[in-house]
Amino acid sequence: CDFNPISDLTATEVREFLCWLTAPAAIINKAPSAGLFDGQTDENEMGVSYAAIDKYIKTGRASERDKRIIDRYHRRSEHKRVGVKHYKEKEGDSKMEKKGIKPEDLRPESMERISTPELAKAFIDEQVKALREQIGDKKVLLALSGGVDSSVVAALLIKAIGKQLTCVHVNHGLLRKGEPEQVVAVFRDQMDANLIYVDAVDRFLDKLAGVSDPEKKRKIIGKEFIEVFAEEAKKQDGISFLGQGTIYPDILESHGVKSHHNVGGLPEELNFELVEPVKLLYKDEVRLVGKQLGLPDNMVYRQPFPGPGLGVRCVGAITRDRLEQVRESDAILRDEFAKNGLEGKVWQYFTVVPDITSTGIKDGKRTDDRMVIIRAVNSVDATSATIEEIPYAVLHVIVDRILAEVPGINRVLYDLSPKPIATIEYE
Ligand code: XMP
């Protein structure tokens, strides 16, 4: 998904934001401006990011006054590095978010936040009953990526309807080390699910060969995924429903700002009715439900991972050897973060291998090898990010291991760029 909230802001919305910025805190607290920033009284909860304002200027819509305020905003140190929390994560559900959402997709005000194992259990019991009623003796198909949302939906459906569910796991070759194996181990071996494992690695990588434009890469991956899934679906008899890991922020985002890959992203021609048991839940609630359903911690508390997977970290045209370098270096980084207590502390961390080489020396001989870039960021909702200060001792171990264990790498870099101005991913 694309977290960029920028281009869809209207001039009025940006102006409201600018007025808000210049108003003293006391006034804001007493009389929050109407609309987009409704009721937001805390700087940490402001609605628009620094990058949004930059883009606003670039589109040529800013007046001279706007520019002066923006300039002041840029110079205020507290705004310089850390962006702000975008409204999509706010639970207040502003009017804008609710506009156009079907009533059944709206979270009722009375719905209690799932914050304890007991509440998670109650939700599961209620959903199992509702799913059995909705599905009866019919069959459900689910694309299971191994991410939190689809895994929780799979576990809920397995509990409710067992073998009436068929999960399809498409390995597109862009997953992290050990992920496809874990999906099979958890769902087929432990939960005894009907799981179709599709090895589509060659198919994806062949289509991606020589393609360096990031958007083209994303489109190929998305389109190919739908094709592979649709092919598997057509092989199945008597499927009536399609399970989906839609969660509440997906619904809010797809109506407020942008369309989301989880909402209506799968083949419409298949004509299935949707089953979306966690569509009214926030991410933290989905995790609690997953934990209660017995999913492993590294699945439930998985860091954000882009749909196009390692493809966006293999910068430029994807080659198998560079993809392997990304996968192996990422596995080392994750291993060392886990060993050094950074796993649950850092929001997102990964490695990137750009399509360039530099000079090195190995066994007395000159090398012309690639480099690994380490990225480790903290964020609330991905619209802005700060850099984690990794202890040097840990960095040294990671560097030594990557240089020793990953073939074709002669240099390791640590990226210190916050978002904005950089983005979290490289493509
Ligand atoms: P950026 O790079 O825009 O990333 O700062 C923000 C967050 O979004 C994730 N991301 C994606 N997720 N499909 C996804 O599902 C994508 O194409 C994609 N690109 C970025 C990224 O990992 C980060 O958490």
XYZ file of C-alpha atoms and ligand atoms in Angstrom:
451
model
C 0.000 0.000 0.000
C 1.006 3.545 -0.422
C 0.928 5.520 2.777
C 1.308 8.853 1.129
C -1.627 10.995 2.246
C -0.512 14.028 0.360
C -1.947 14.514 -3.043
C -5.559 14.152 -2.046
C -5.634 17.023 0.400
C -7.748 19.896 -0.795
C -6.480 23.444 -0.569
C -9.025 24.100 2.211
C -7.743 21.181 4.231
C -4.164 22.335 3.926
C -5.167 25.895 4.864
C -6.948 24.611 7.945
C -3.786 22.869 8.856
C -1.733 25.998 8.334
C -4.114 28.052 10.493
C -3.922 25.388 13.107
C -0.148 25.521 13.037
C -0.032 29.215 13.701
C -2.686 29.279 16.399
C -1.542 29.239 20.015
C -2.058 25.909 21.736
C -4.611 27.397 24.121
C -6.882 28.405 21.275
C -6.550 25.087 19.583
C -7.457 23.316 22.771
C -10.580 25.402 23.199
C -11.713 25.659 19.618
C -10.344 23.014 17.352
C -10.765 23.881 13.711
C -13.562 22.103 11.978
C -13.155 19.263 9.546
C -10.006 17.313 8.969
C -8.314 18.282 12.204
C -11.384 18.050 14.364
C -10.641 17.741 18.030
C -6.910 17.303 17.614
C -5.271 19.088 20.454
C -1.875 17.533 20.644
C 1.019 18.189 18.310
C 1.709 14.515 18.135
C -1.709 13.964 16.732
C -1.634 16.564 14.015
C -3.190 15.512 10.810
C -0.784 16.221 7.974
C 2.841 15.472 7.524
C 5.672 17.785 6.739
C 6.020 16.053 3.378
C 2.380 16.817 2.648
C 3.090 20.490 3.012
C 6.153 20.240 0.778
C 4.096 18.601 -1.902
C 1.399 21.237 -1.516
C 3.915 23.934 -2.336
C 5.233 21.981 -5.281
C 1.782 21.693 -6.811
C 1.780 25.487 -6.986
C -1.376 25.919 -4.910
C 0.185 27.681 -1.944
C -0.357 31.435 -1.541
C 2.415 33.769 -0.402
C 0.932 33.713 3.109
C 0.855 29.932 3.094
C 4.497 29.901 2.074
C 5.479 32.184 4.937
C 3.729 29.955 7.450
C 5.228 26.879 5.884
C 8.657 28.425 6.066
C 8.191 29.100 9.787
C 6.942 25.574 10.228
C 10.044 24.190 8.564
C 12.276 26.202 10.820
C 10.605 25.106 14.036
C 12.961 22.441 15.154
C 10.348 20.205 16.745
C 8.700 19.790 13.392
C 11.822 19.283 11.425
C 12.536 15.654 11.786
C 9.570 13.889 13.162
C 6.508 13.978 11.027
C 3.128 13.763 12.567
C 0.507 11.208 13.161
C -1.788 10.958 10.230
C -5.493 11.017 10.905
C -6.072 7.587 9.462
C -4.769 6.021 12.659
C -6.957 8.135 14.863
C -9.760 6.272 16.450
C -11.917 9.369 16.632
C -13.014 8.623 13.051
C -13.464 12.124 11.705
C -16.375 12.955 9.481
C -14.144 12.679 6.461
C -13.176 9.139 7.288
C -16.749 8.027 7.686
C -18.055 9.609 4.527
C -19.176 7.010 2.008
C -18.538 3.964 4.170
C -21.275 1.354 4.101
C -23.062 1.076 7.473
C -21.980 -2.553 7.920
C -18.360 -1.470 7.496
C -18.581 1.121 10.262
C -17.306 0.200 13.666
C -20.144 0.805 16.146
C -19.373 3.406 18.819
C -20.359 0.822 21.416
C -17.773 -1.744 20.283
C -15.296 -2.265 23.072
C -11.595 -2.083 22.243
C -10.100 -5.577 22.399
C -7.314 -5.060 24.897
C -7.202 -8.261 26.969
C -7.023 -12.004 26.258
C -10.559 -12.334 27.670
C -11.938 -9.785 25.205
C -10.013 -11.484 22.380
C -11.553 -14.813 23.373
C -15.032 -13.314 23.474
C -14.482 -11.867 19.987
C -13.294 -15.233 18.691
C -16.308 -17.076 20.139
C -18.688 -14.540 18.652
C -16.976 -14.626 15.235
C -16.828 -18.410 15.084
C -20.580 -18.481 15.615
C -21.187 -15.712 13.068
C -18.878 -17.350 10.499
C -20.651 -20.698 10.846
C -23.976 -18.958 10.312
C -22.737 -17.004 7.305
C -20.944 -19.884 5.608
C -23.104 -22.886 6.490
C -21.713 -25.934 4.677
C -20.218 -23.919 1.806
C -16.533 -23.478 0.987
C -14.187 -20.531 1.466
C -10.962 -19.675 -0.341
C -8.304 -17.482 1.256
C -5.062 -16.001 -0.032
C -2.695 -16.594 2.866
C 0.444 -14.484 2.670
C 1.736 -15.225 6.144
C 1.189 -11.612 7.201
C -0.683 -10.869 10.424
C -4.086 -10.097 8.957
C -4.474 -13.010 6.561
C -2.982 -15.395 9.150
C -5.502 -14.340 11.789
C -8.369 -14.691 9.326
C -7.093 -18.157 8.376
C -6.858 -19.233 12.017
C -10.369 -17.906 12.745
C -11.810 -19.695 9.727
C -10.018 -22.934 10.562
C -11.568 -22.785 14.021
C -15.007 -22.053 12.612
C -15.231 -24.273 9.534
C -12.079 -26.435 9.452
C -11.642 -28.148 6.101
C -14.329 -26.080 4.405
C -11.550 -23.499 4.140
C -8.873 -23.755 1.471
C -5.847 -21.510 1.912
C -3.629 -20.610 -1.017
C -0.095 -19.518 -0.261
C 1.635 -18.037 -3.280
C 5.399 -18.010 -2.960
C 6.424 -15.240 -5.347
C 10.083 -15.536 -4.483
C 10.114 -12.161 -2.738
C 9.428 -13.407 0.778
C 11.917 -13.331 3.624
C 14.041 -16.284 4.541
C 11.968 -18.987 6.224
C 8.570 -17.393 5.616
C 7.002 -19.808 3.128
C 8.248 -22.710 5.253
C 6.661 -21.190 8.348
C 3.295 -20.776 6.646
C 3.324 -24.468 5.746
C 4.535 -25.517 9.207
C 1.952 -23.478 11.102
C -1.112 -23.922 8.944
C -0.702 -27.308 7.290
C 1.288 -29.179 9.943
C 0.065 -27.637 13.208
C -3.451 -26.473 12.360
C -4.202 -29.215 9.856
C -5.540 -26.736 7.304
C -6.257 -27.383 3.660
C -3.294 -25.488 2.264
C -2.280 -25.183 -1.354
C 1.324 -24.080 -1.643
C 2.055 -22.532 -5.025
C 5.690 -22.254 -5.996
C 5.483 -19.322 -8.411
C 9.059 -18.134 -7.896
C 10.249 -18.617 -11.477
C 7.075 -17.206 -12.896
C 7.402 -13.953 -10.942
C 11.144 -13.564 -11.373
C 10.957 -14.224 -15.115
C 8.291 -11.538 -15.505
C 10.366 -9.118 -13.426
C 13.635 -9.715 -15.258
C 15.091 -6.491 -16.618
C 12.340 -4.281 -15.144
C 13.859 -1.451 -13.124
C 10.982 1.021 -12.802
C 9.590 0.646 -9.241
C 5.975 1.204 -10.206
C 6.231 -1.265 -13.074
C 7.734 -3.802 -10.681
C 4.862 -3.284 -8.237
C 2.278 -3.610 -11.004
C 3.807 -6.828 -12.342
C 3.895 -8.349 -8.863
C 0.291 -7.325 -8.116
C -1.050 -8.481 -11.475
C 0.833 -11.758 -11.426
C -0.378 -12.455 -7.909
C -3.988 -12.029 -8.947
C -3.451 -14.265 -11.960
C -1.838 -17.049 -9.967
C -4.535 -16.845 -7.322
C -7.340 -16.800 -9.902
C -5.849 -19.873 -11.593
C -5.822 -21.741 -8.294
C -9.362 -20.598 -7.534
C -10.608 -21.923 -10.859
C -9.160 -25.340 -10.047
C -11.329 -25.526 -6.933
C -14.855 -26.850 -7.020
C -17.787 -25.299 -5.261
C -16.166 -22.264 -3.656
C -18.748 -19.674 -2.587
C -16.780 -17.294 -0.423
C -13.497 -15.431 -0.499
C -11.833 -14.761 2.843
C -9.992 -11.460 3.193
C -7.756 -9.937 5.819
C -9.280 -6.485 5.560
C -8.834 -4.523 8.786
C -10.485 -1.283 9.910
C -7.715 1.110 8.837
C -7.976 -0.399 5.329
C -11.640 0.586 5.219
C -10.945 4.069 6.554
C -8.044 4.626 4.186
C -9.820 3.394 1.115
C -12.627 5.876 1.691
C -10.752 8.820 3.091
C -7.644 9.140 1.032
C -6.846 6.307 -1.295
C -7.841 2.897 -2.453
C -6.193 0.110 -0.570
C -4.769 -3.070 -1.946
C -6.705 -5.160 0.552
C -10.079 -3.772 -0.358
C -11.425 -5.246 -3.548
C -7.933 -6.105 -4.730
C -8.716 -9.673 -5.674
C -10.333 -10.871 -8.883
C -13.856 -9.630 -9.213
C -14.588 -12.027 -12.043
C -14.457 -14.842 -9.507
C -17.720 -13.540 -8.138
C -17.293 -14.713 -4.589
C -19.039 -13.323 -1.582
C -16.553 -11.806 0.859
C -15.828 -13.080 4.356
C -13.979 -10.413 6.325
C -14.101 -11.340 10.010
C -11.584 -8.759 11.247
C -12.732 -5.812 9.155
C -13.791 -3.768 12.189
C -10.581 -4.354 14.149
C -7.520 -2.190 14.554
C -4.104 -3.781 14.117
C -3.385 -4.171 17.846
C -6.706 -5.967 18.265
C -5.952 -8.283 15.340
C -2.647 -9.176 17.013
C -4.345 -9.981 20.331
C -6.880 -12.163 18.565
C -4.053 -13.920 16.696
C -2.195 -14.570 19.895
C -5.326 -15.957 21.502
C -5.796 -18.240 18.493
C -2.344 -19.696 19.150
C -0.390 -18.170 16.275
C 3.363 -17.859 16.896
C 4.694 -14.523 18.177
C 6.885 -13.909 15.165
C 3.798 -14.068 12.983
C 1.533 -12.050 15.254
C 4.063 -9.324 16.046
C 5.598 -9.300 12.595
C 6.999 -5.947 11.540
C 5.371 -4.219 8.581
C 6.305 -5.904 5.326
C 5.434 -4.510 1.899
C 3.166 -6.486 -0.404
C 5.850 -6.530 -3.139
C 8.151 -7.990 -0.496
C 11.889 -7.987 -0.954
C 11.298 -6.792 -4.511
C 11.314 -3.161 -3.343
C 14.569 -3.758 -1.444
C 16.349 -5.206 -4.420
C 16.628 -1.740 -5.910
C 16.479 -1.596 -9.691
C 15.925 -4.635 -11.881
C 15.657 -7.737 -9.682
C 18.275 -10.417 -10.226
C 18.310 -13.727 -8.422
C 21.750 -13.243 -6.915
C 20.943 -9.784 -5.570
C 17.619 -11.029 -4.213
C 19.542 -13.743 -2.402
C 21.900 -11.111 -0.968
C 18.888 -9.144 0.326
C 17.333 -12.281 1.812
C 20.505 -13.505 3.502
C 21.542 -10.113 4.892
C 17.981 -9.504 6.141
C 18.061 -12.864 7.943
C 21.345 -11.925 9.637
C 19.966 -8.528 10.661
C 16.823 -10.088 12.106
C 18.832 -12.723 13.915
C 21.138 -10.169 15.538
C 18.268 -7.847 16.452
C 16.548 -10.764 18.165
C 19.720 -11.779 20.009
C 20.324 -8.221 21.189
C 16.844 -7.405 22.444
C 16.026 -5.019 19.598
C 13.325 -7.158 18.042
C 10.263 -5.721 19.722
C 11.888 -2.339 20.205
C 12.509 -1.230 16.654
C 9.445 -0.695 14.488
C 10.824 -1.829 11.142
C 14.262 -3.013 10.071
C 15.596 -4.588 6.923
C 18.398 -4.539 4.407
C 18.597 -3.211 0.880
C 20.957 -4.093 -1.952
C 21.174 -1.427 -4.659
C 22.237 -2.223 -8.164
C 25.728 -0.729 -7.866
C 29.173 -2.030 -7.031
C 32.241 -0.566 -5.387
C 35.854 -1.506 -4.953
C 36.944 -3.739 -2.104
C 39.773 -6.076 -1.229
C 39.636 -9.747 -0.339
C 42.510 -12.226 0.028
C 44.868 -9.583 -1.325
C 42.814 -9.156 -4.490
C 40.709 -6.266 -5.679
C 36.950 -6.932 -5.709
C 34.108 -5.172 -7.429
C 31.179 -6.208 -5.297
C 27.832 -4.945 -4.072
C 26.848 -3.218 -0.844
C 24.206 -3.892 1.790
C 22.369 -0.960 3.338
C 20.835 -1.411 6.778
C 17.620 0.447 7.557
C 16.156 0.487 11.089
C 13.400 2.981 11.812
C 10.859 3.851 14.442
C 7.426 5.074 13.555
C 3.855 5.169 14.734
C 2.058 4.702 11.458
C 4.707 4.854 8.705
C 3.869 8.406 7.607
C 7.025 9.564 9.348
C 9.983 7.739 10.808
C 13.018 8.383 12.959
C 16.273 6.466 13.052
C 16.989 3.905 15.715
C 20.354 4.407 17.395
C 21.766 0.929 17.179
C 24.663 0.302 19.591
C 27.953 0.236 17.669
C 28.859 -3.120 19.141
C 25.737 -4.652 17.603
C 26.361 -2.913 14.287
C 29.904 -4.285 14.200
C 28.694 -7.837 14.654
C 26.075 -7.387 11.922
C 28.628 -5.892 9.531
C 31.149 -8.667 10.212
C 28.565 -11.356 9.695
C 27.175 -9.892 6.476
C 30.673 -9.461 5.021
C 31.652 -12.986 6.007
C 28.421 -14.829 5.210
C 26.832 -13.121 2.212
C 28.654 -13.813 -1.057
C 29.392 -10.854 -3.308
C 29.124 -8.146 -0.634
C 32.157 -5.984 0.233
C 30.569 -3.034 2.028
C 27.826 -2.435 4.618
C 26.229 0.973 5.199
C 23.815 2.241 7.849
C 21.172 4.632 6.547
C 20.641 7.585 8.898
C 17.944 9.346 6.886
C 14.608 10.022 8.586
C 11.244 10.121 6.839
C 10.715 12.728 5.585
C 12.860 13.520 3.576
C 13.663 9.888 2.791
C 10.932 7.257 2.665
C 11.216 4.061 4.672
C 11.616 1.786 1.653
C 13.976 2.554 -1.214
C 11.396 2.230 -3.959
P 7.473 4.254 2.664
O 8.559 3.615 1.880
O 6.414 4.863 1.809
O 6.779 3.075 3.448
O 7.983 5.227 3.677
C 5.816 3.249 4.449
C 5.397 1.874 4.940
O 4.706 1.174 3.914
C 5.360 -0.028 3.597
N 5.317 -0.123 2.147
C 4.485 -0.897 1.464
N 3.553 -1.761 1.875
N 3.054 -2.285 -0.366
C 2.829 -2.471 0.959
O 1.983 -3.292 1.325
C 3.996 -1.430 -0.861
O 4.172 -1.301 -2.063
C 4.734 -0.709 0.114
N 5.711 0.219 0.003
C 6.029 0.568 1.269
C 6.767 0.123 4.127
O 7.370 -1.123 4.410
C 6.561 0.973 5.336
O 6.190 0.228 6.472
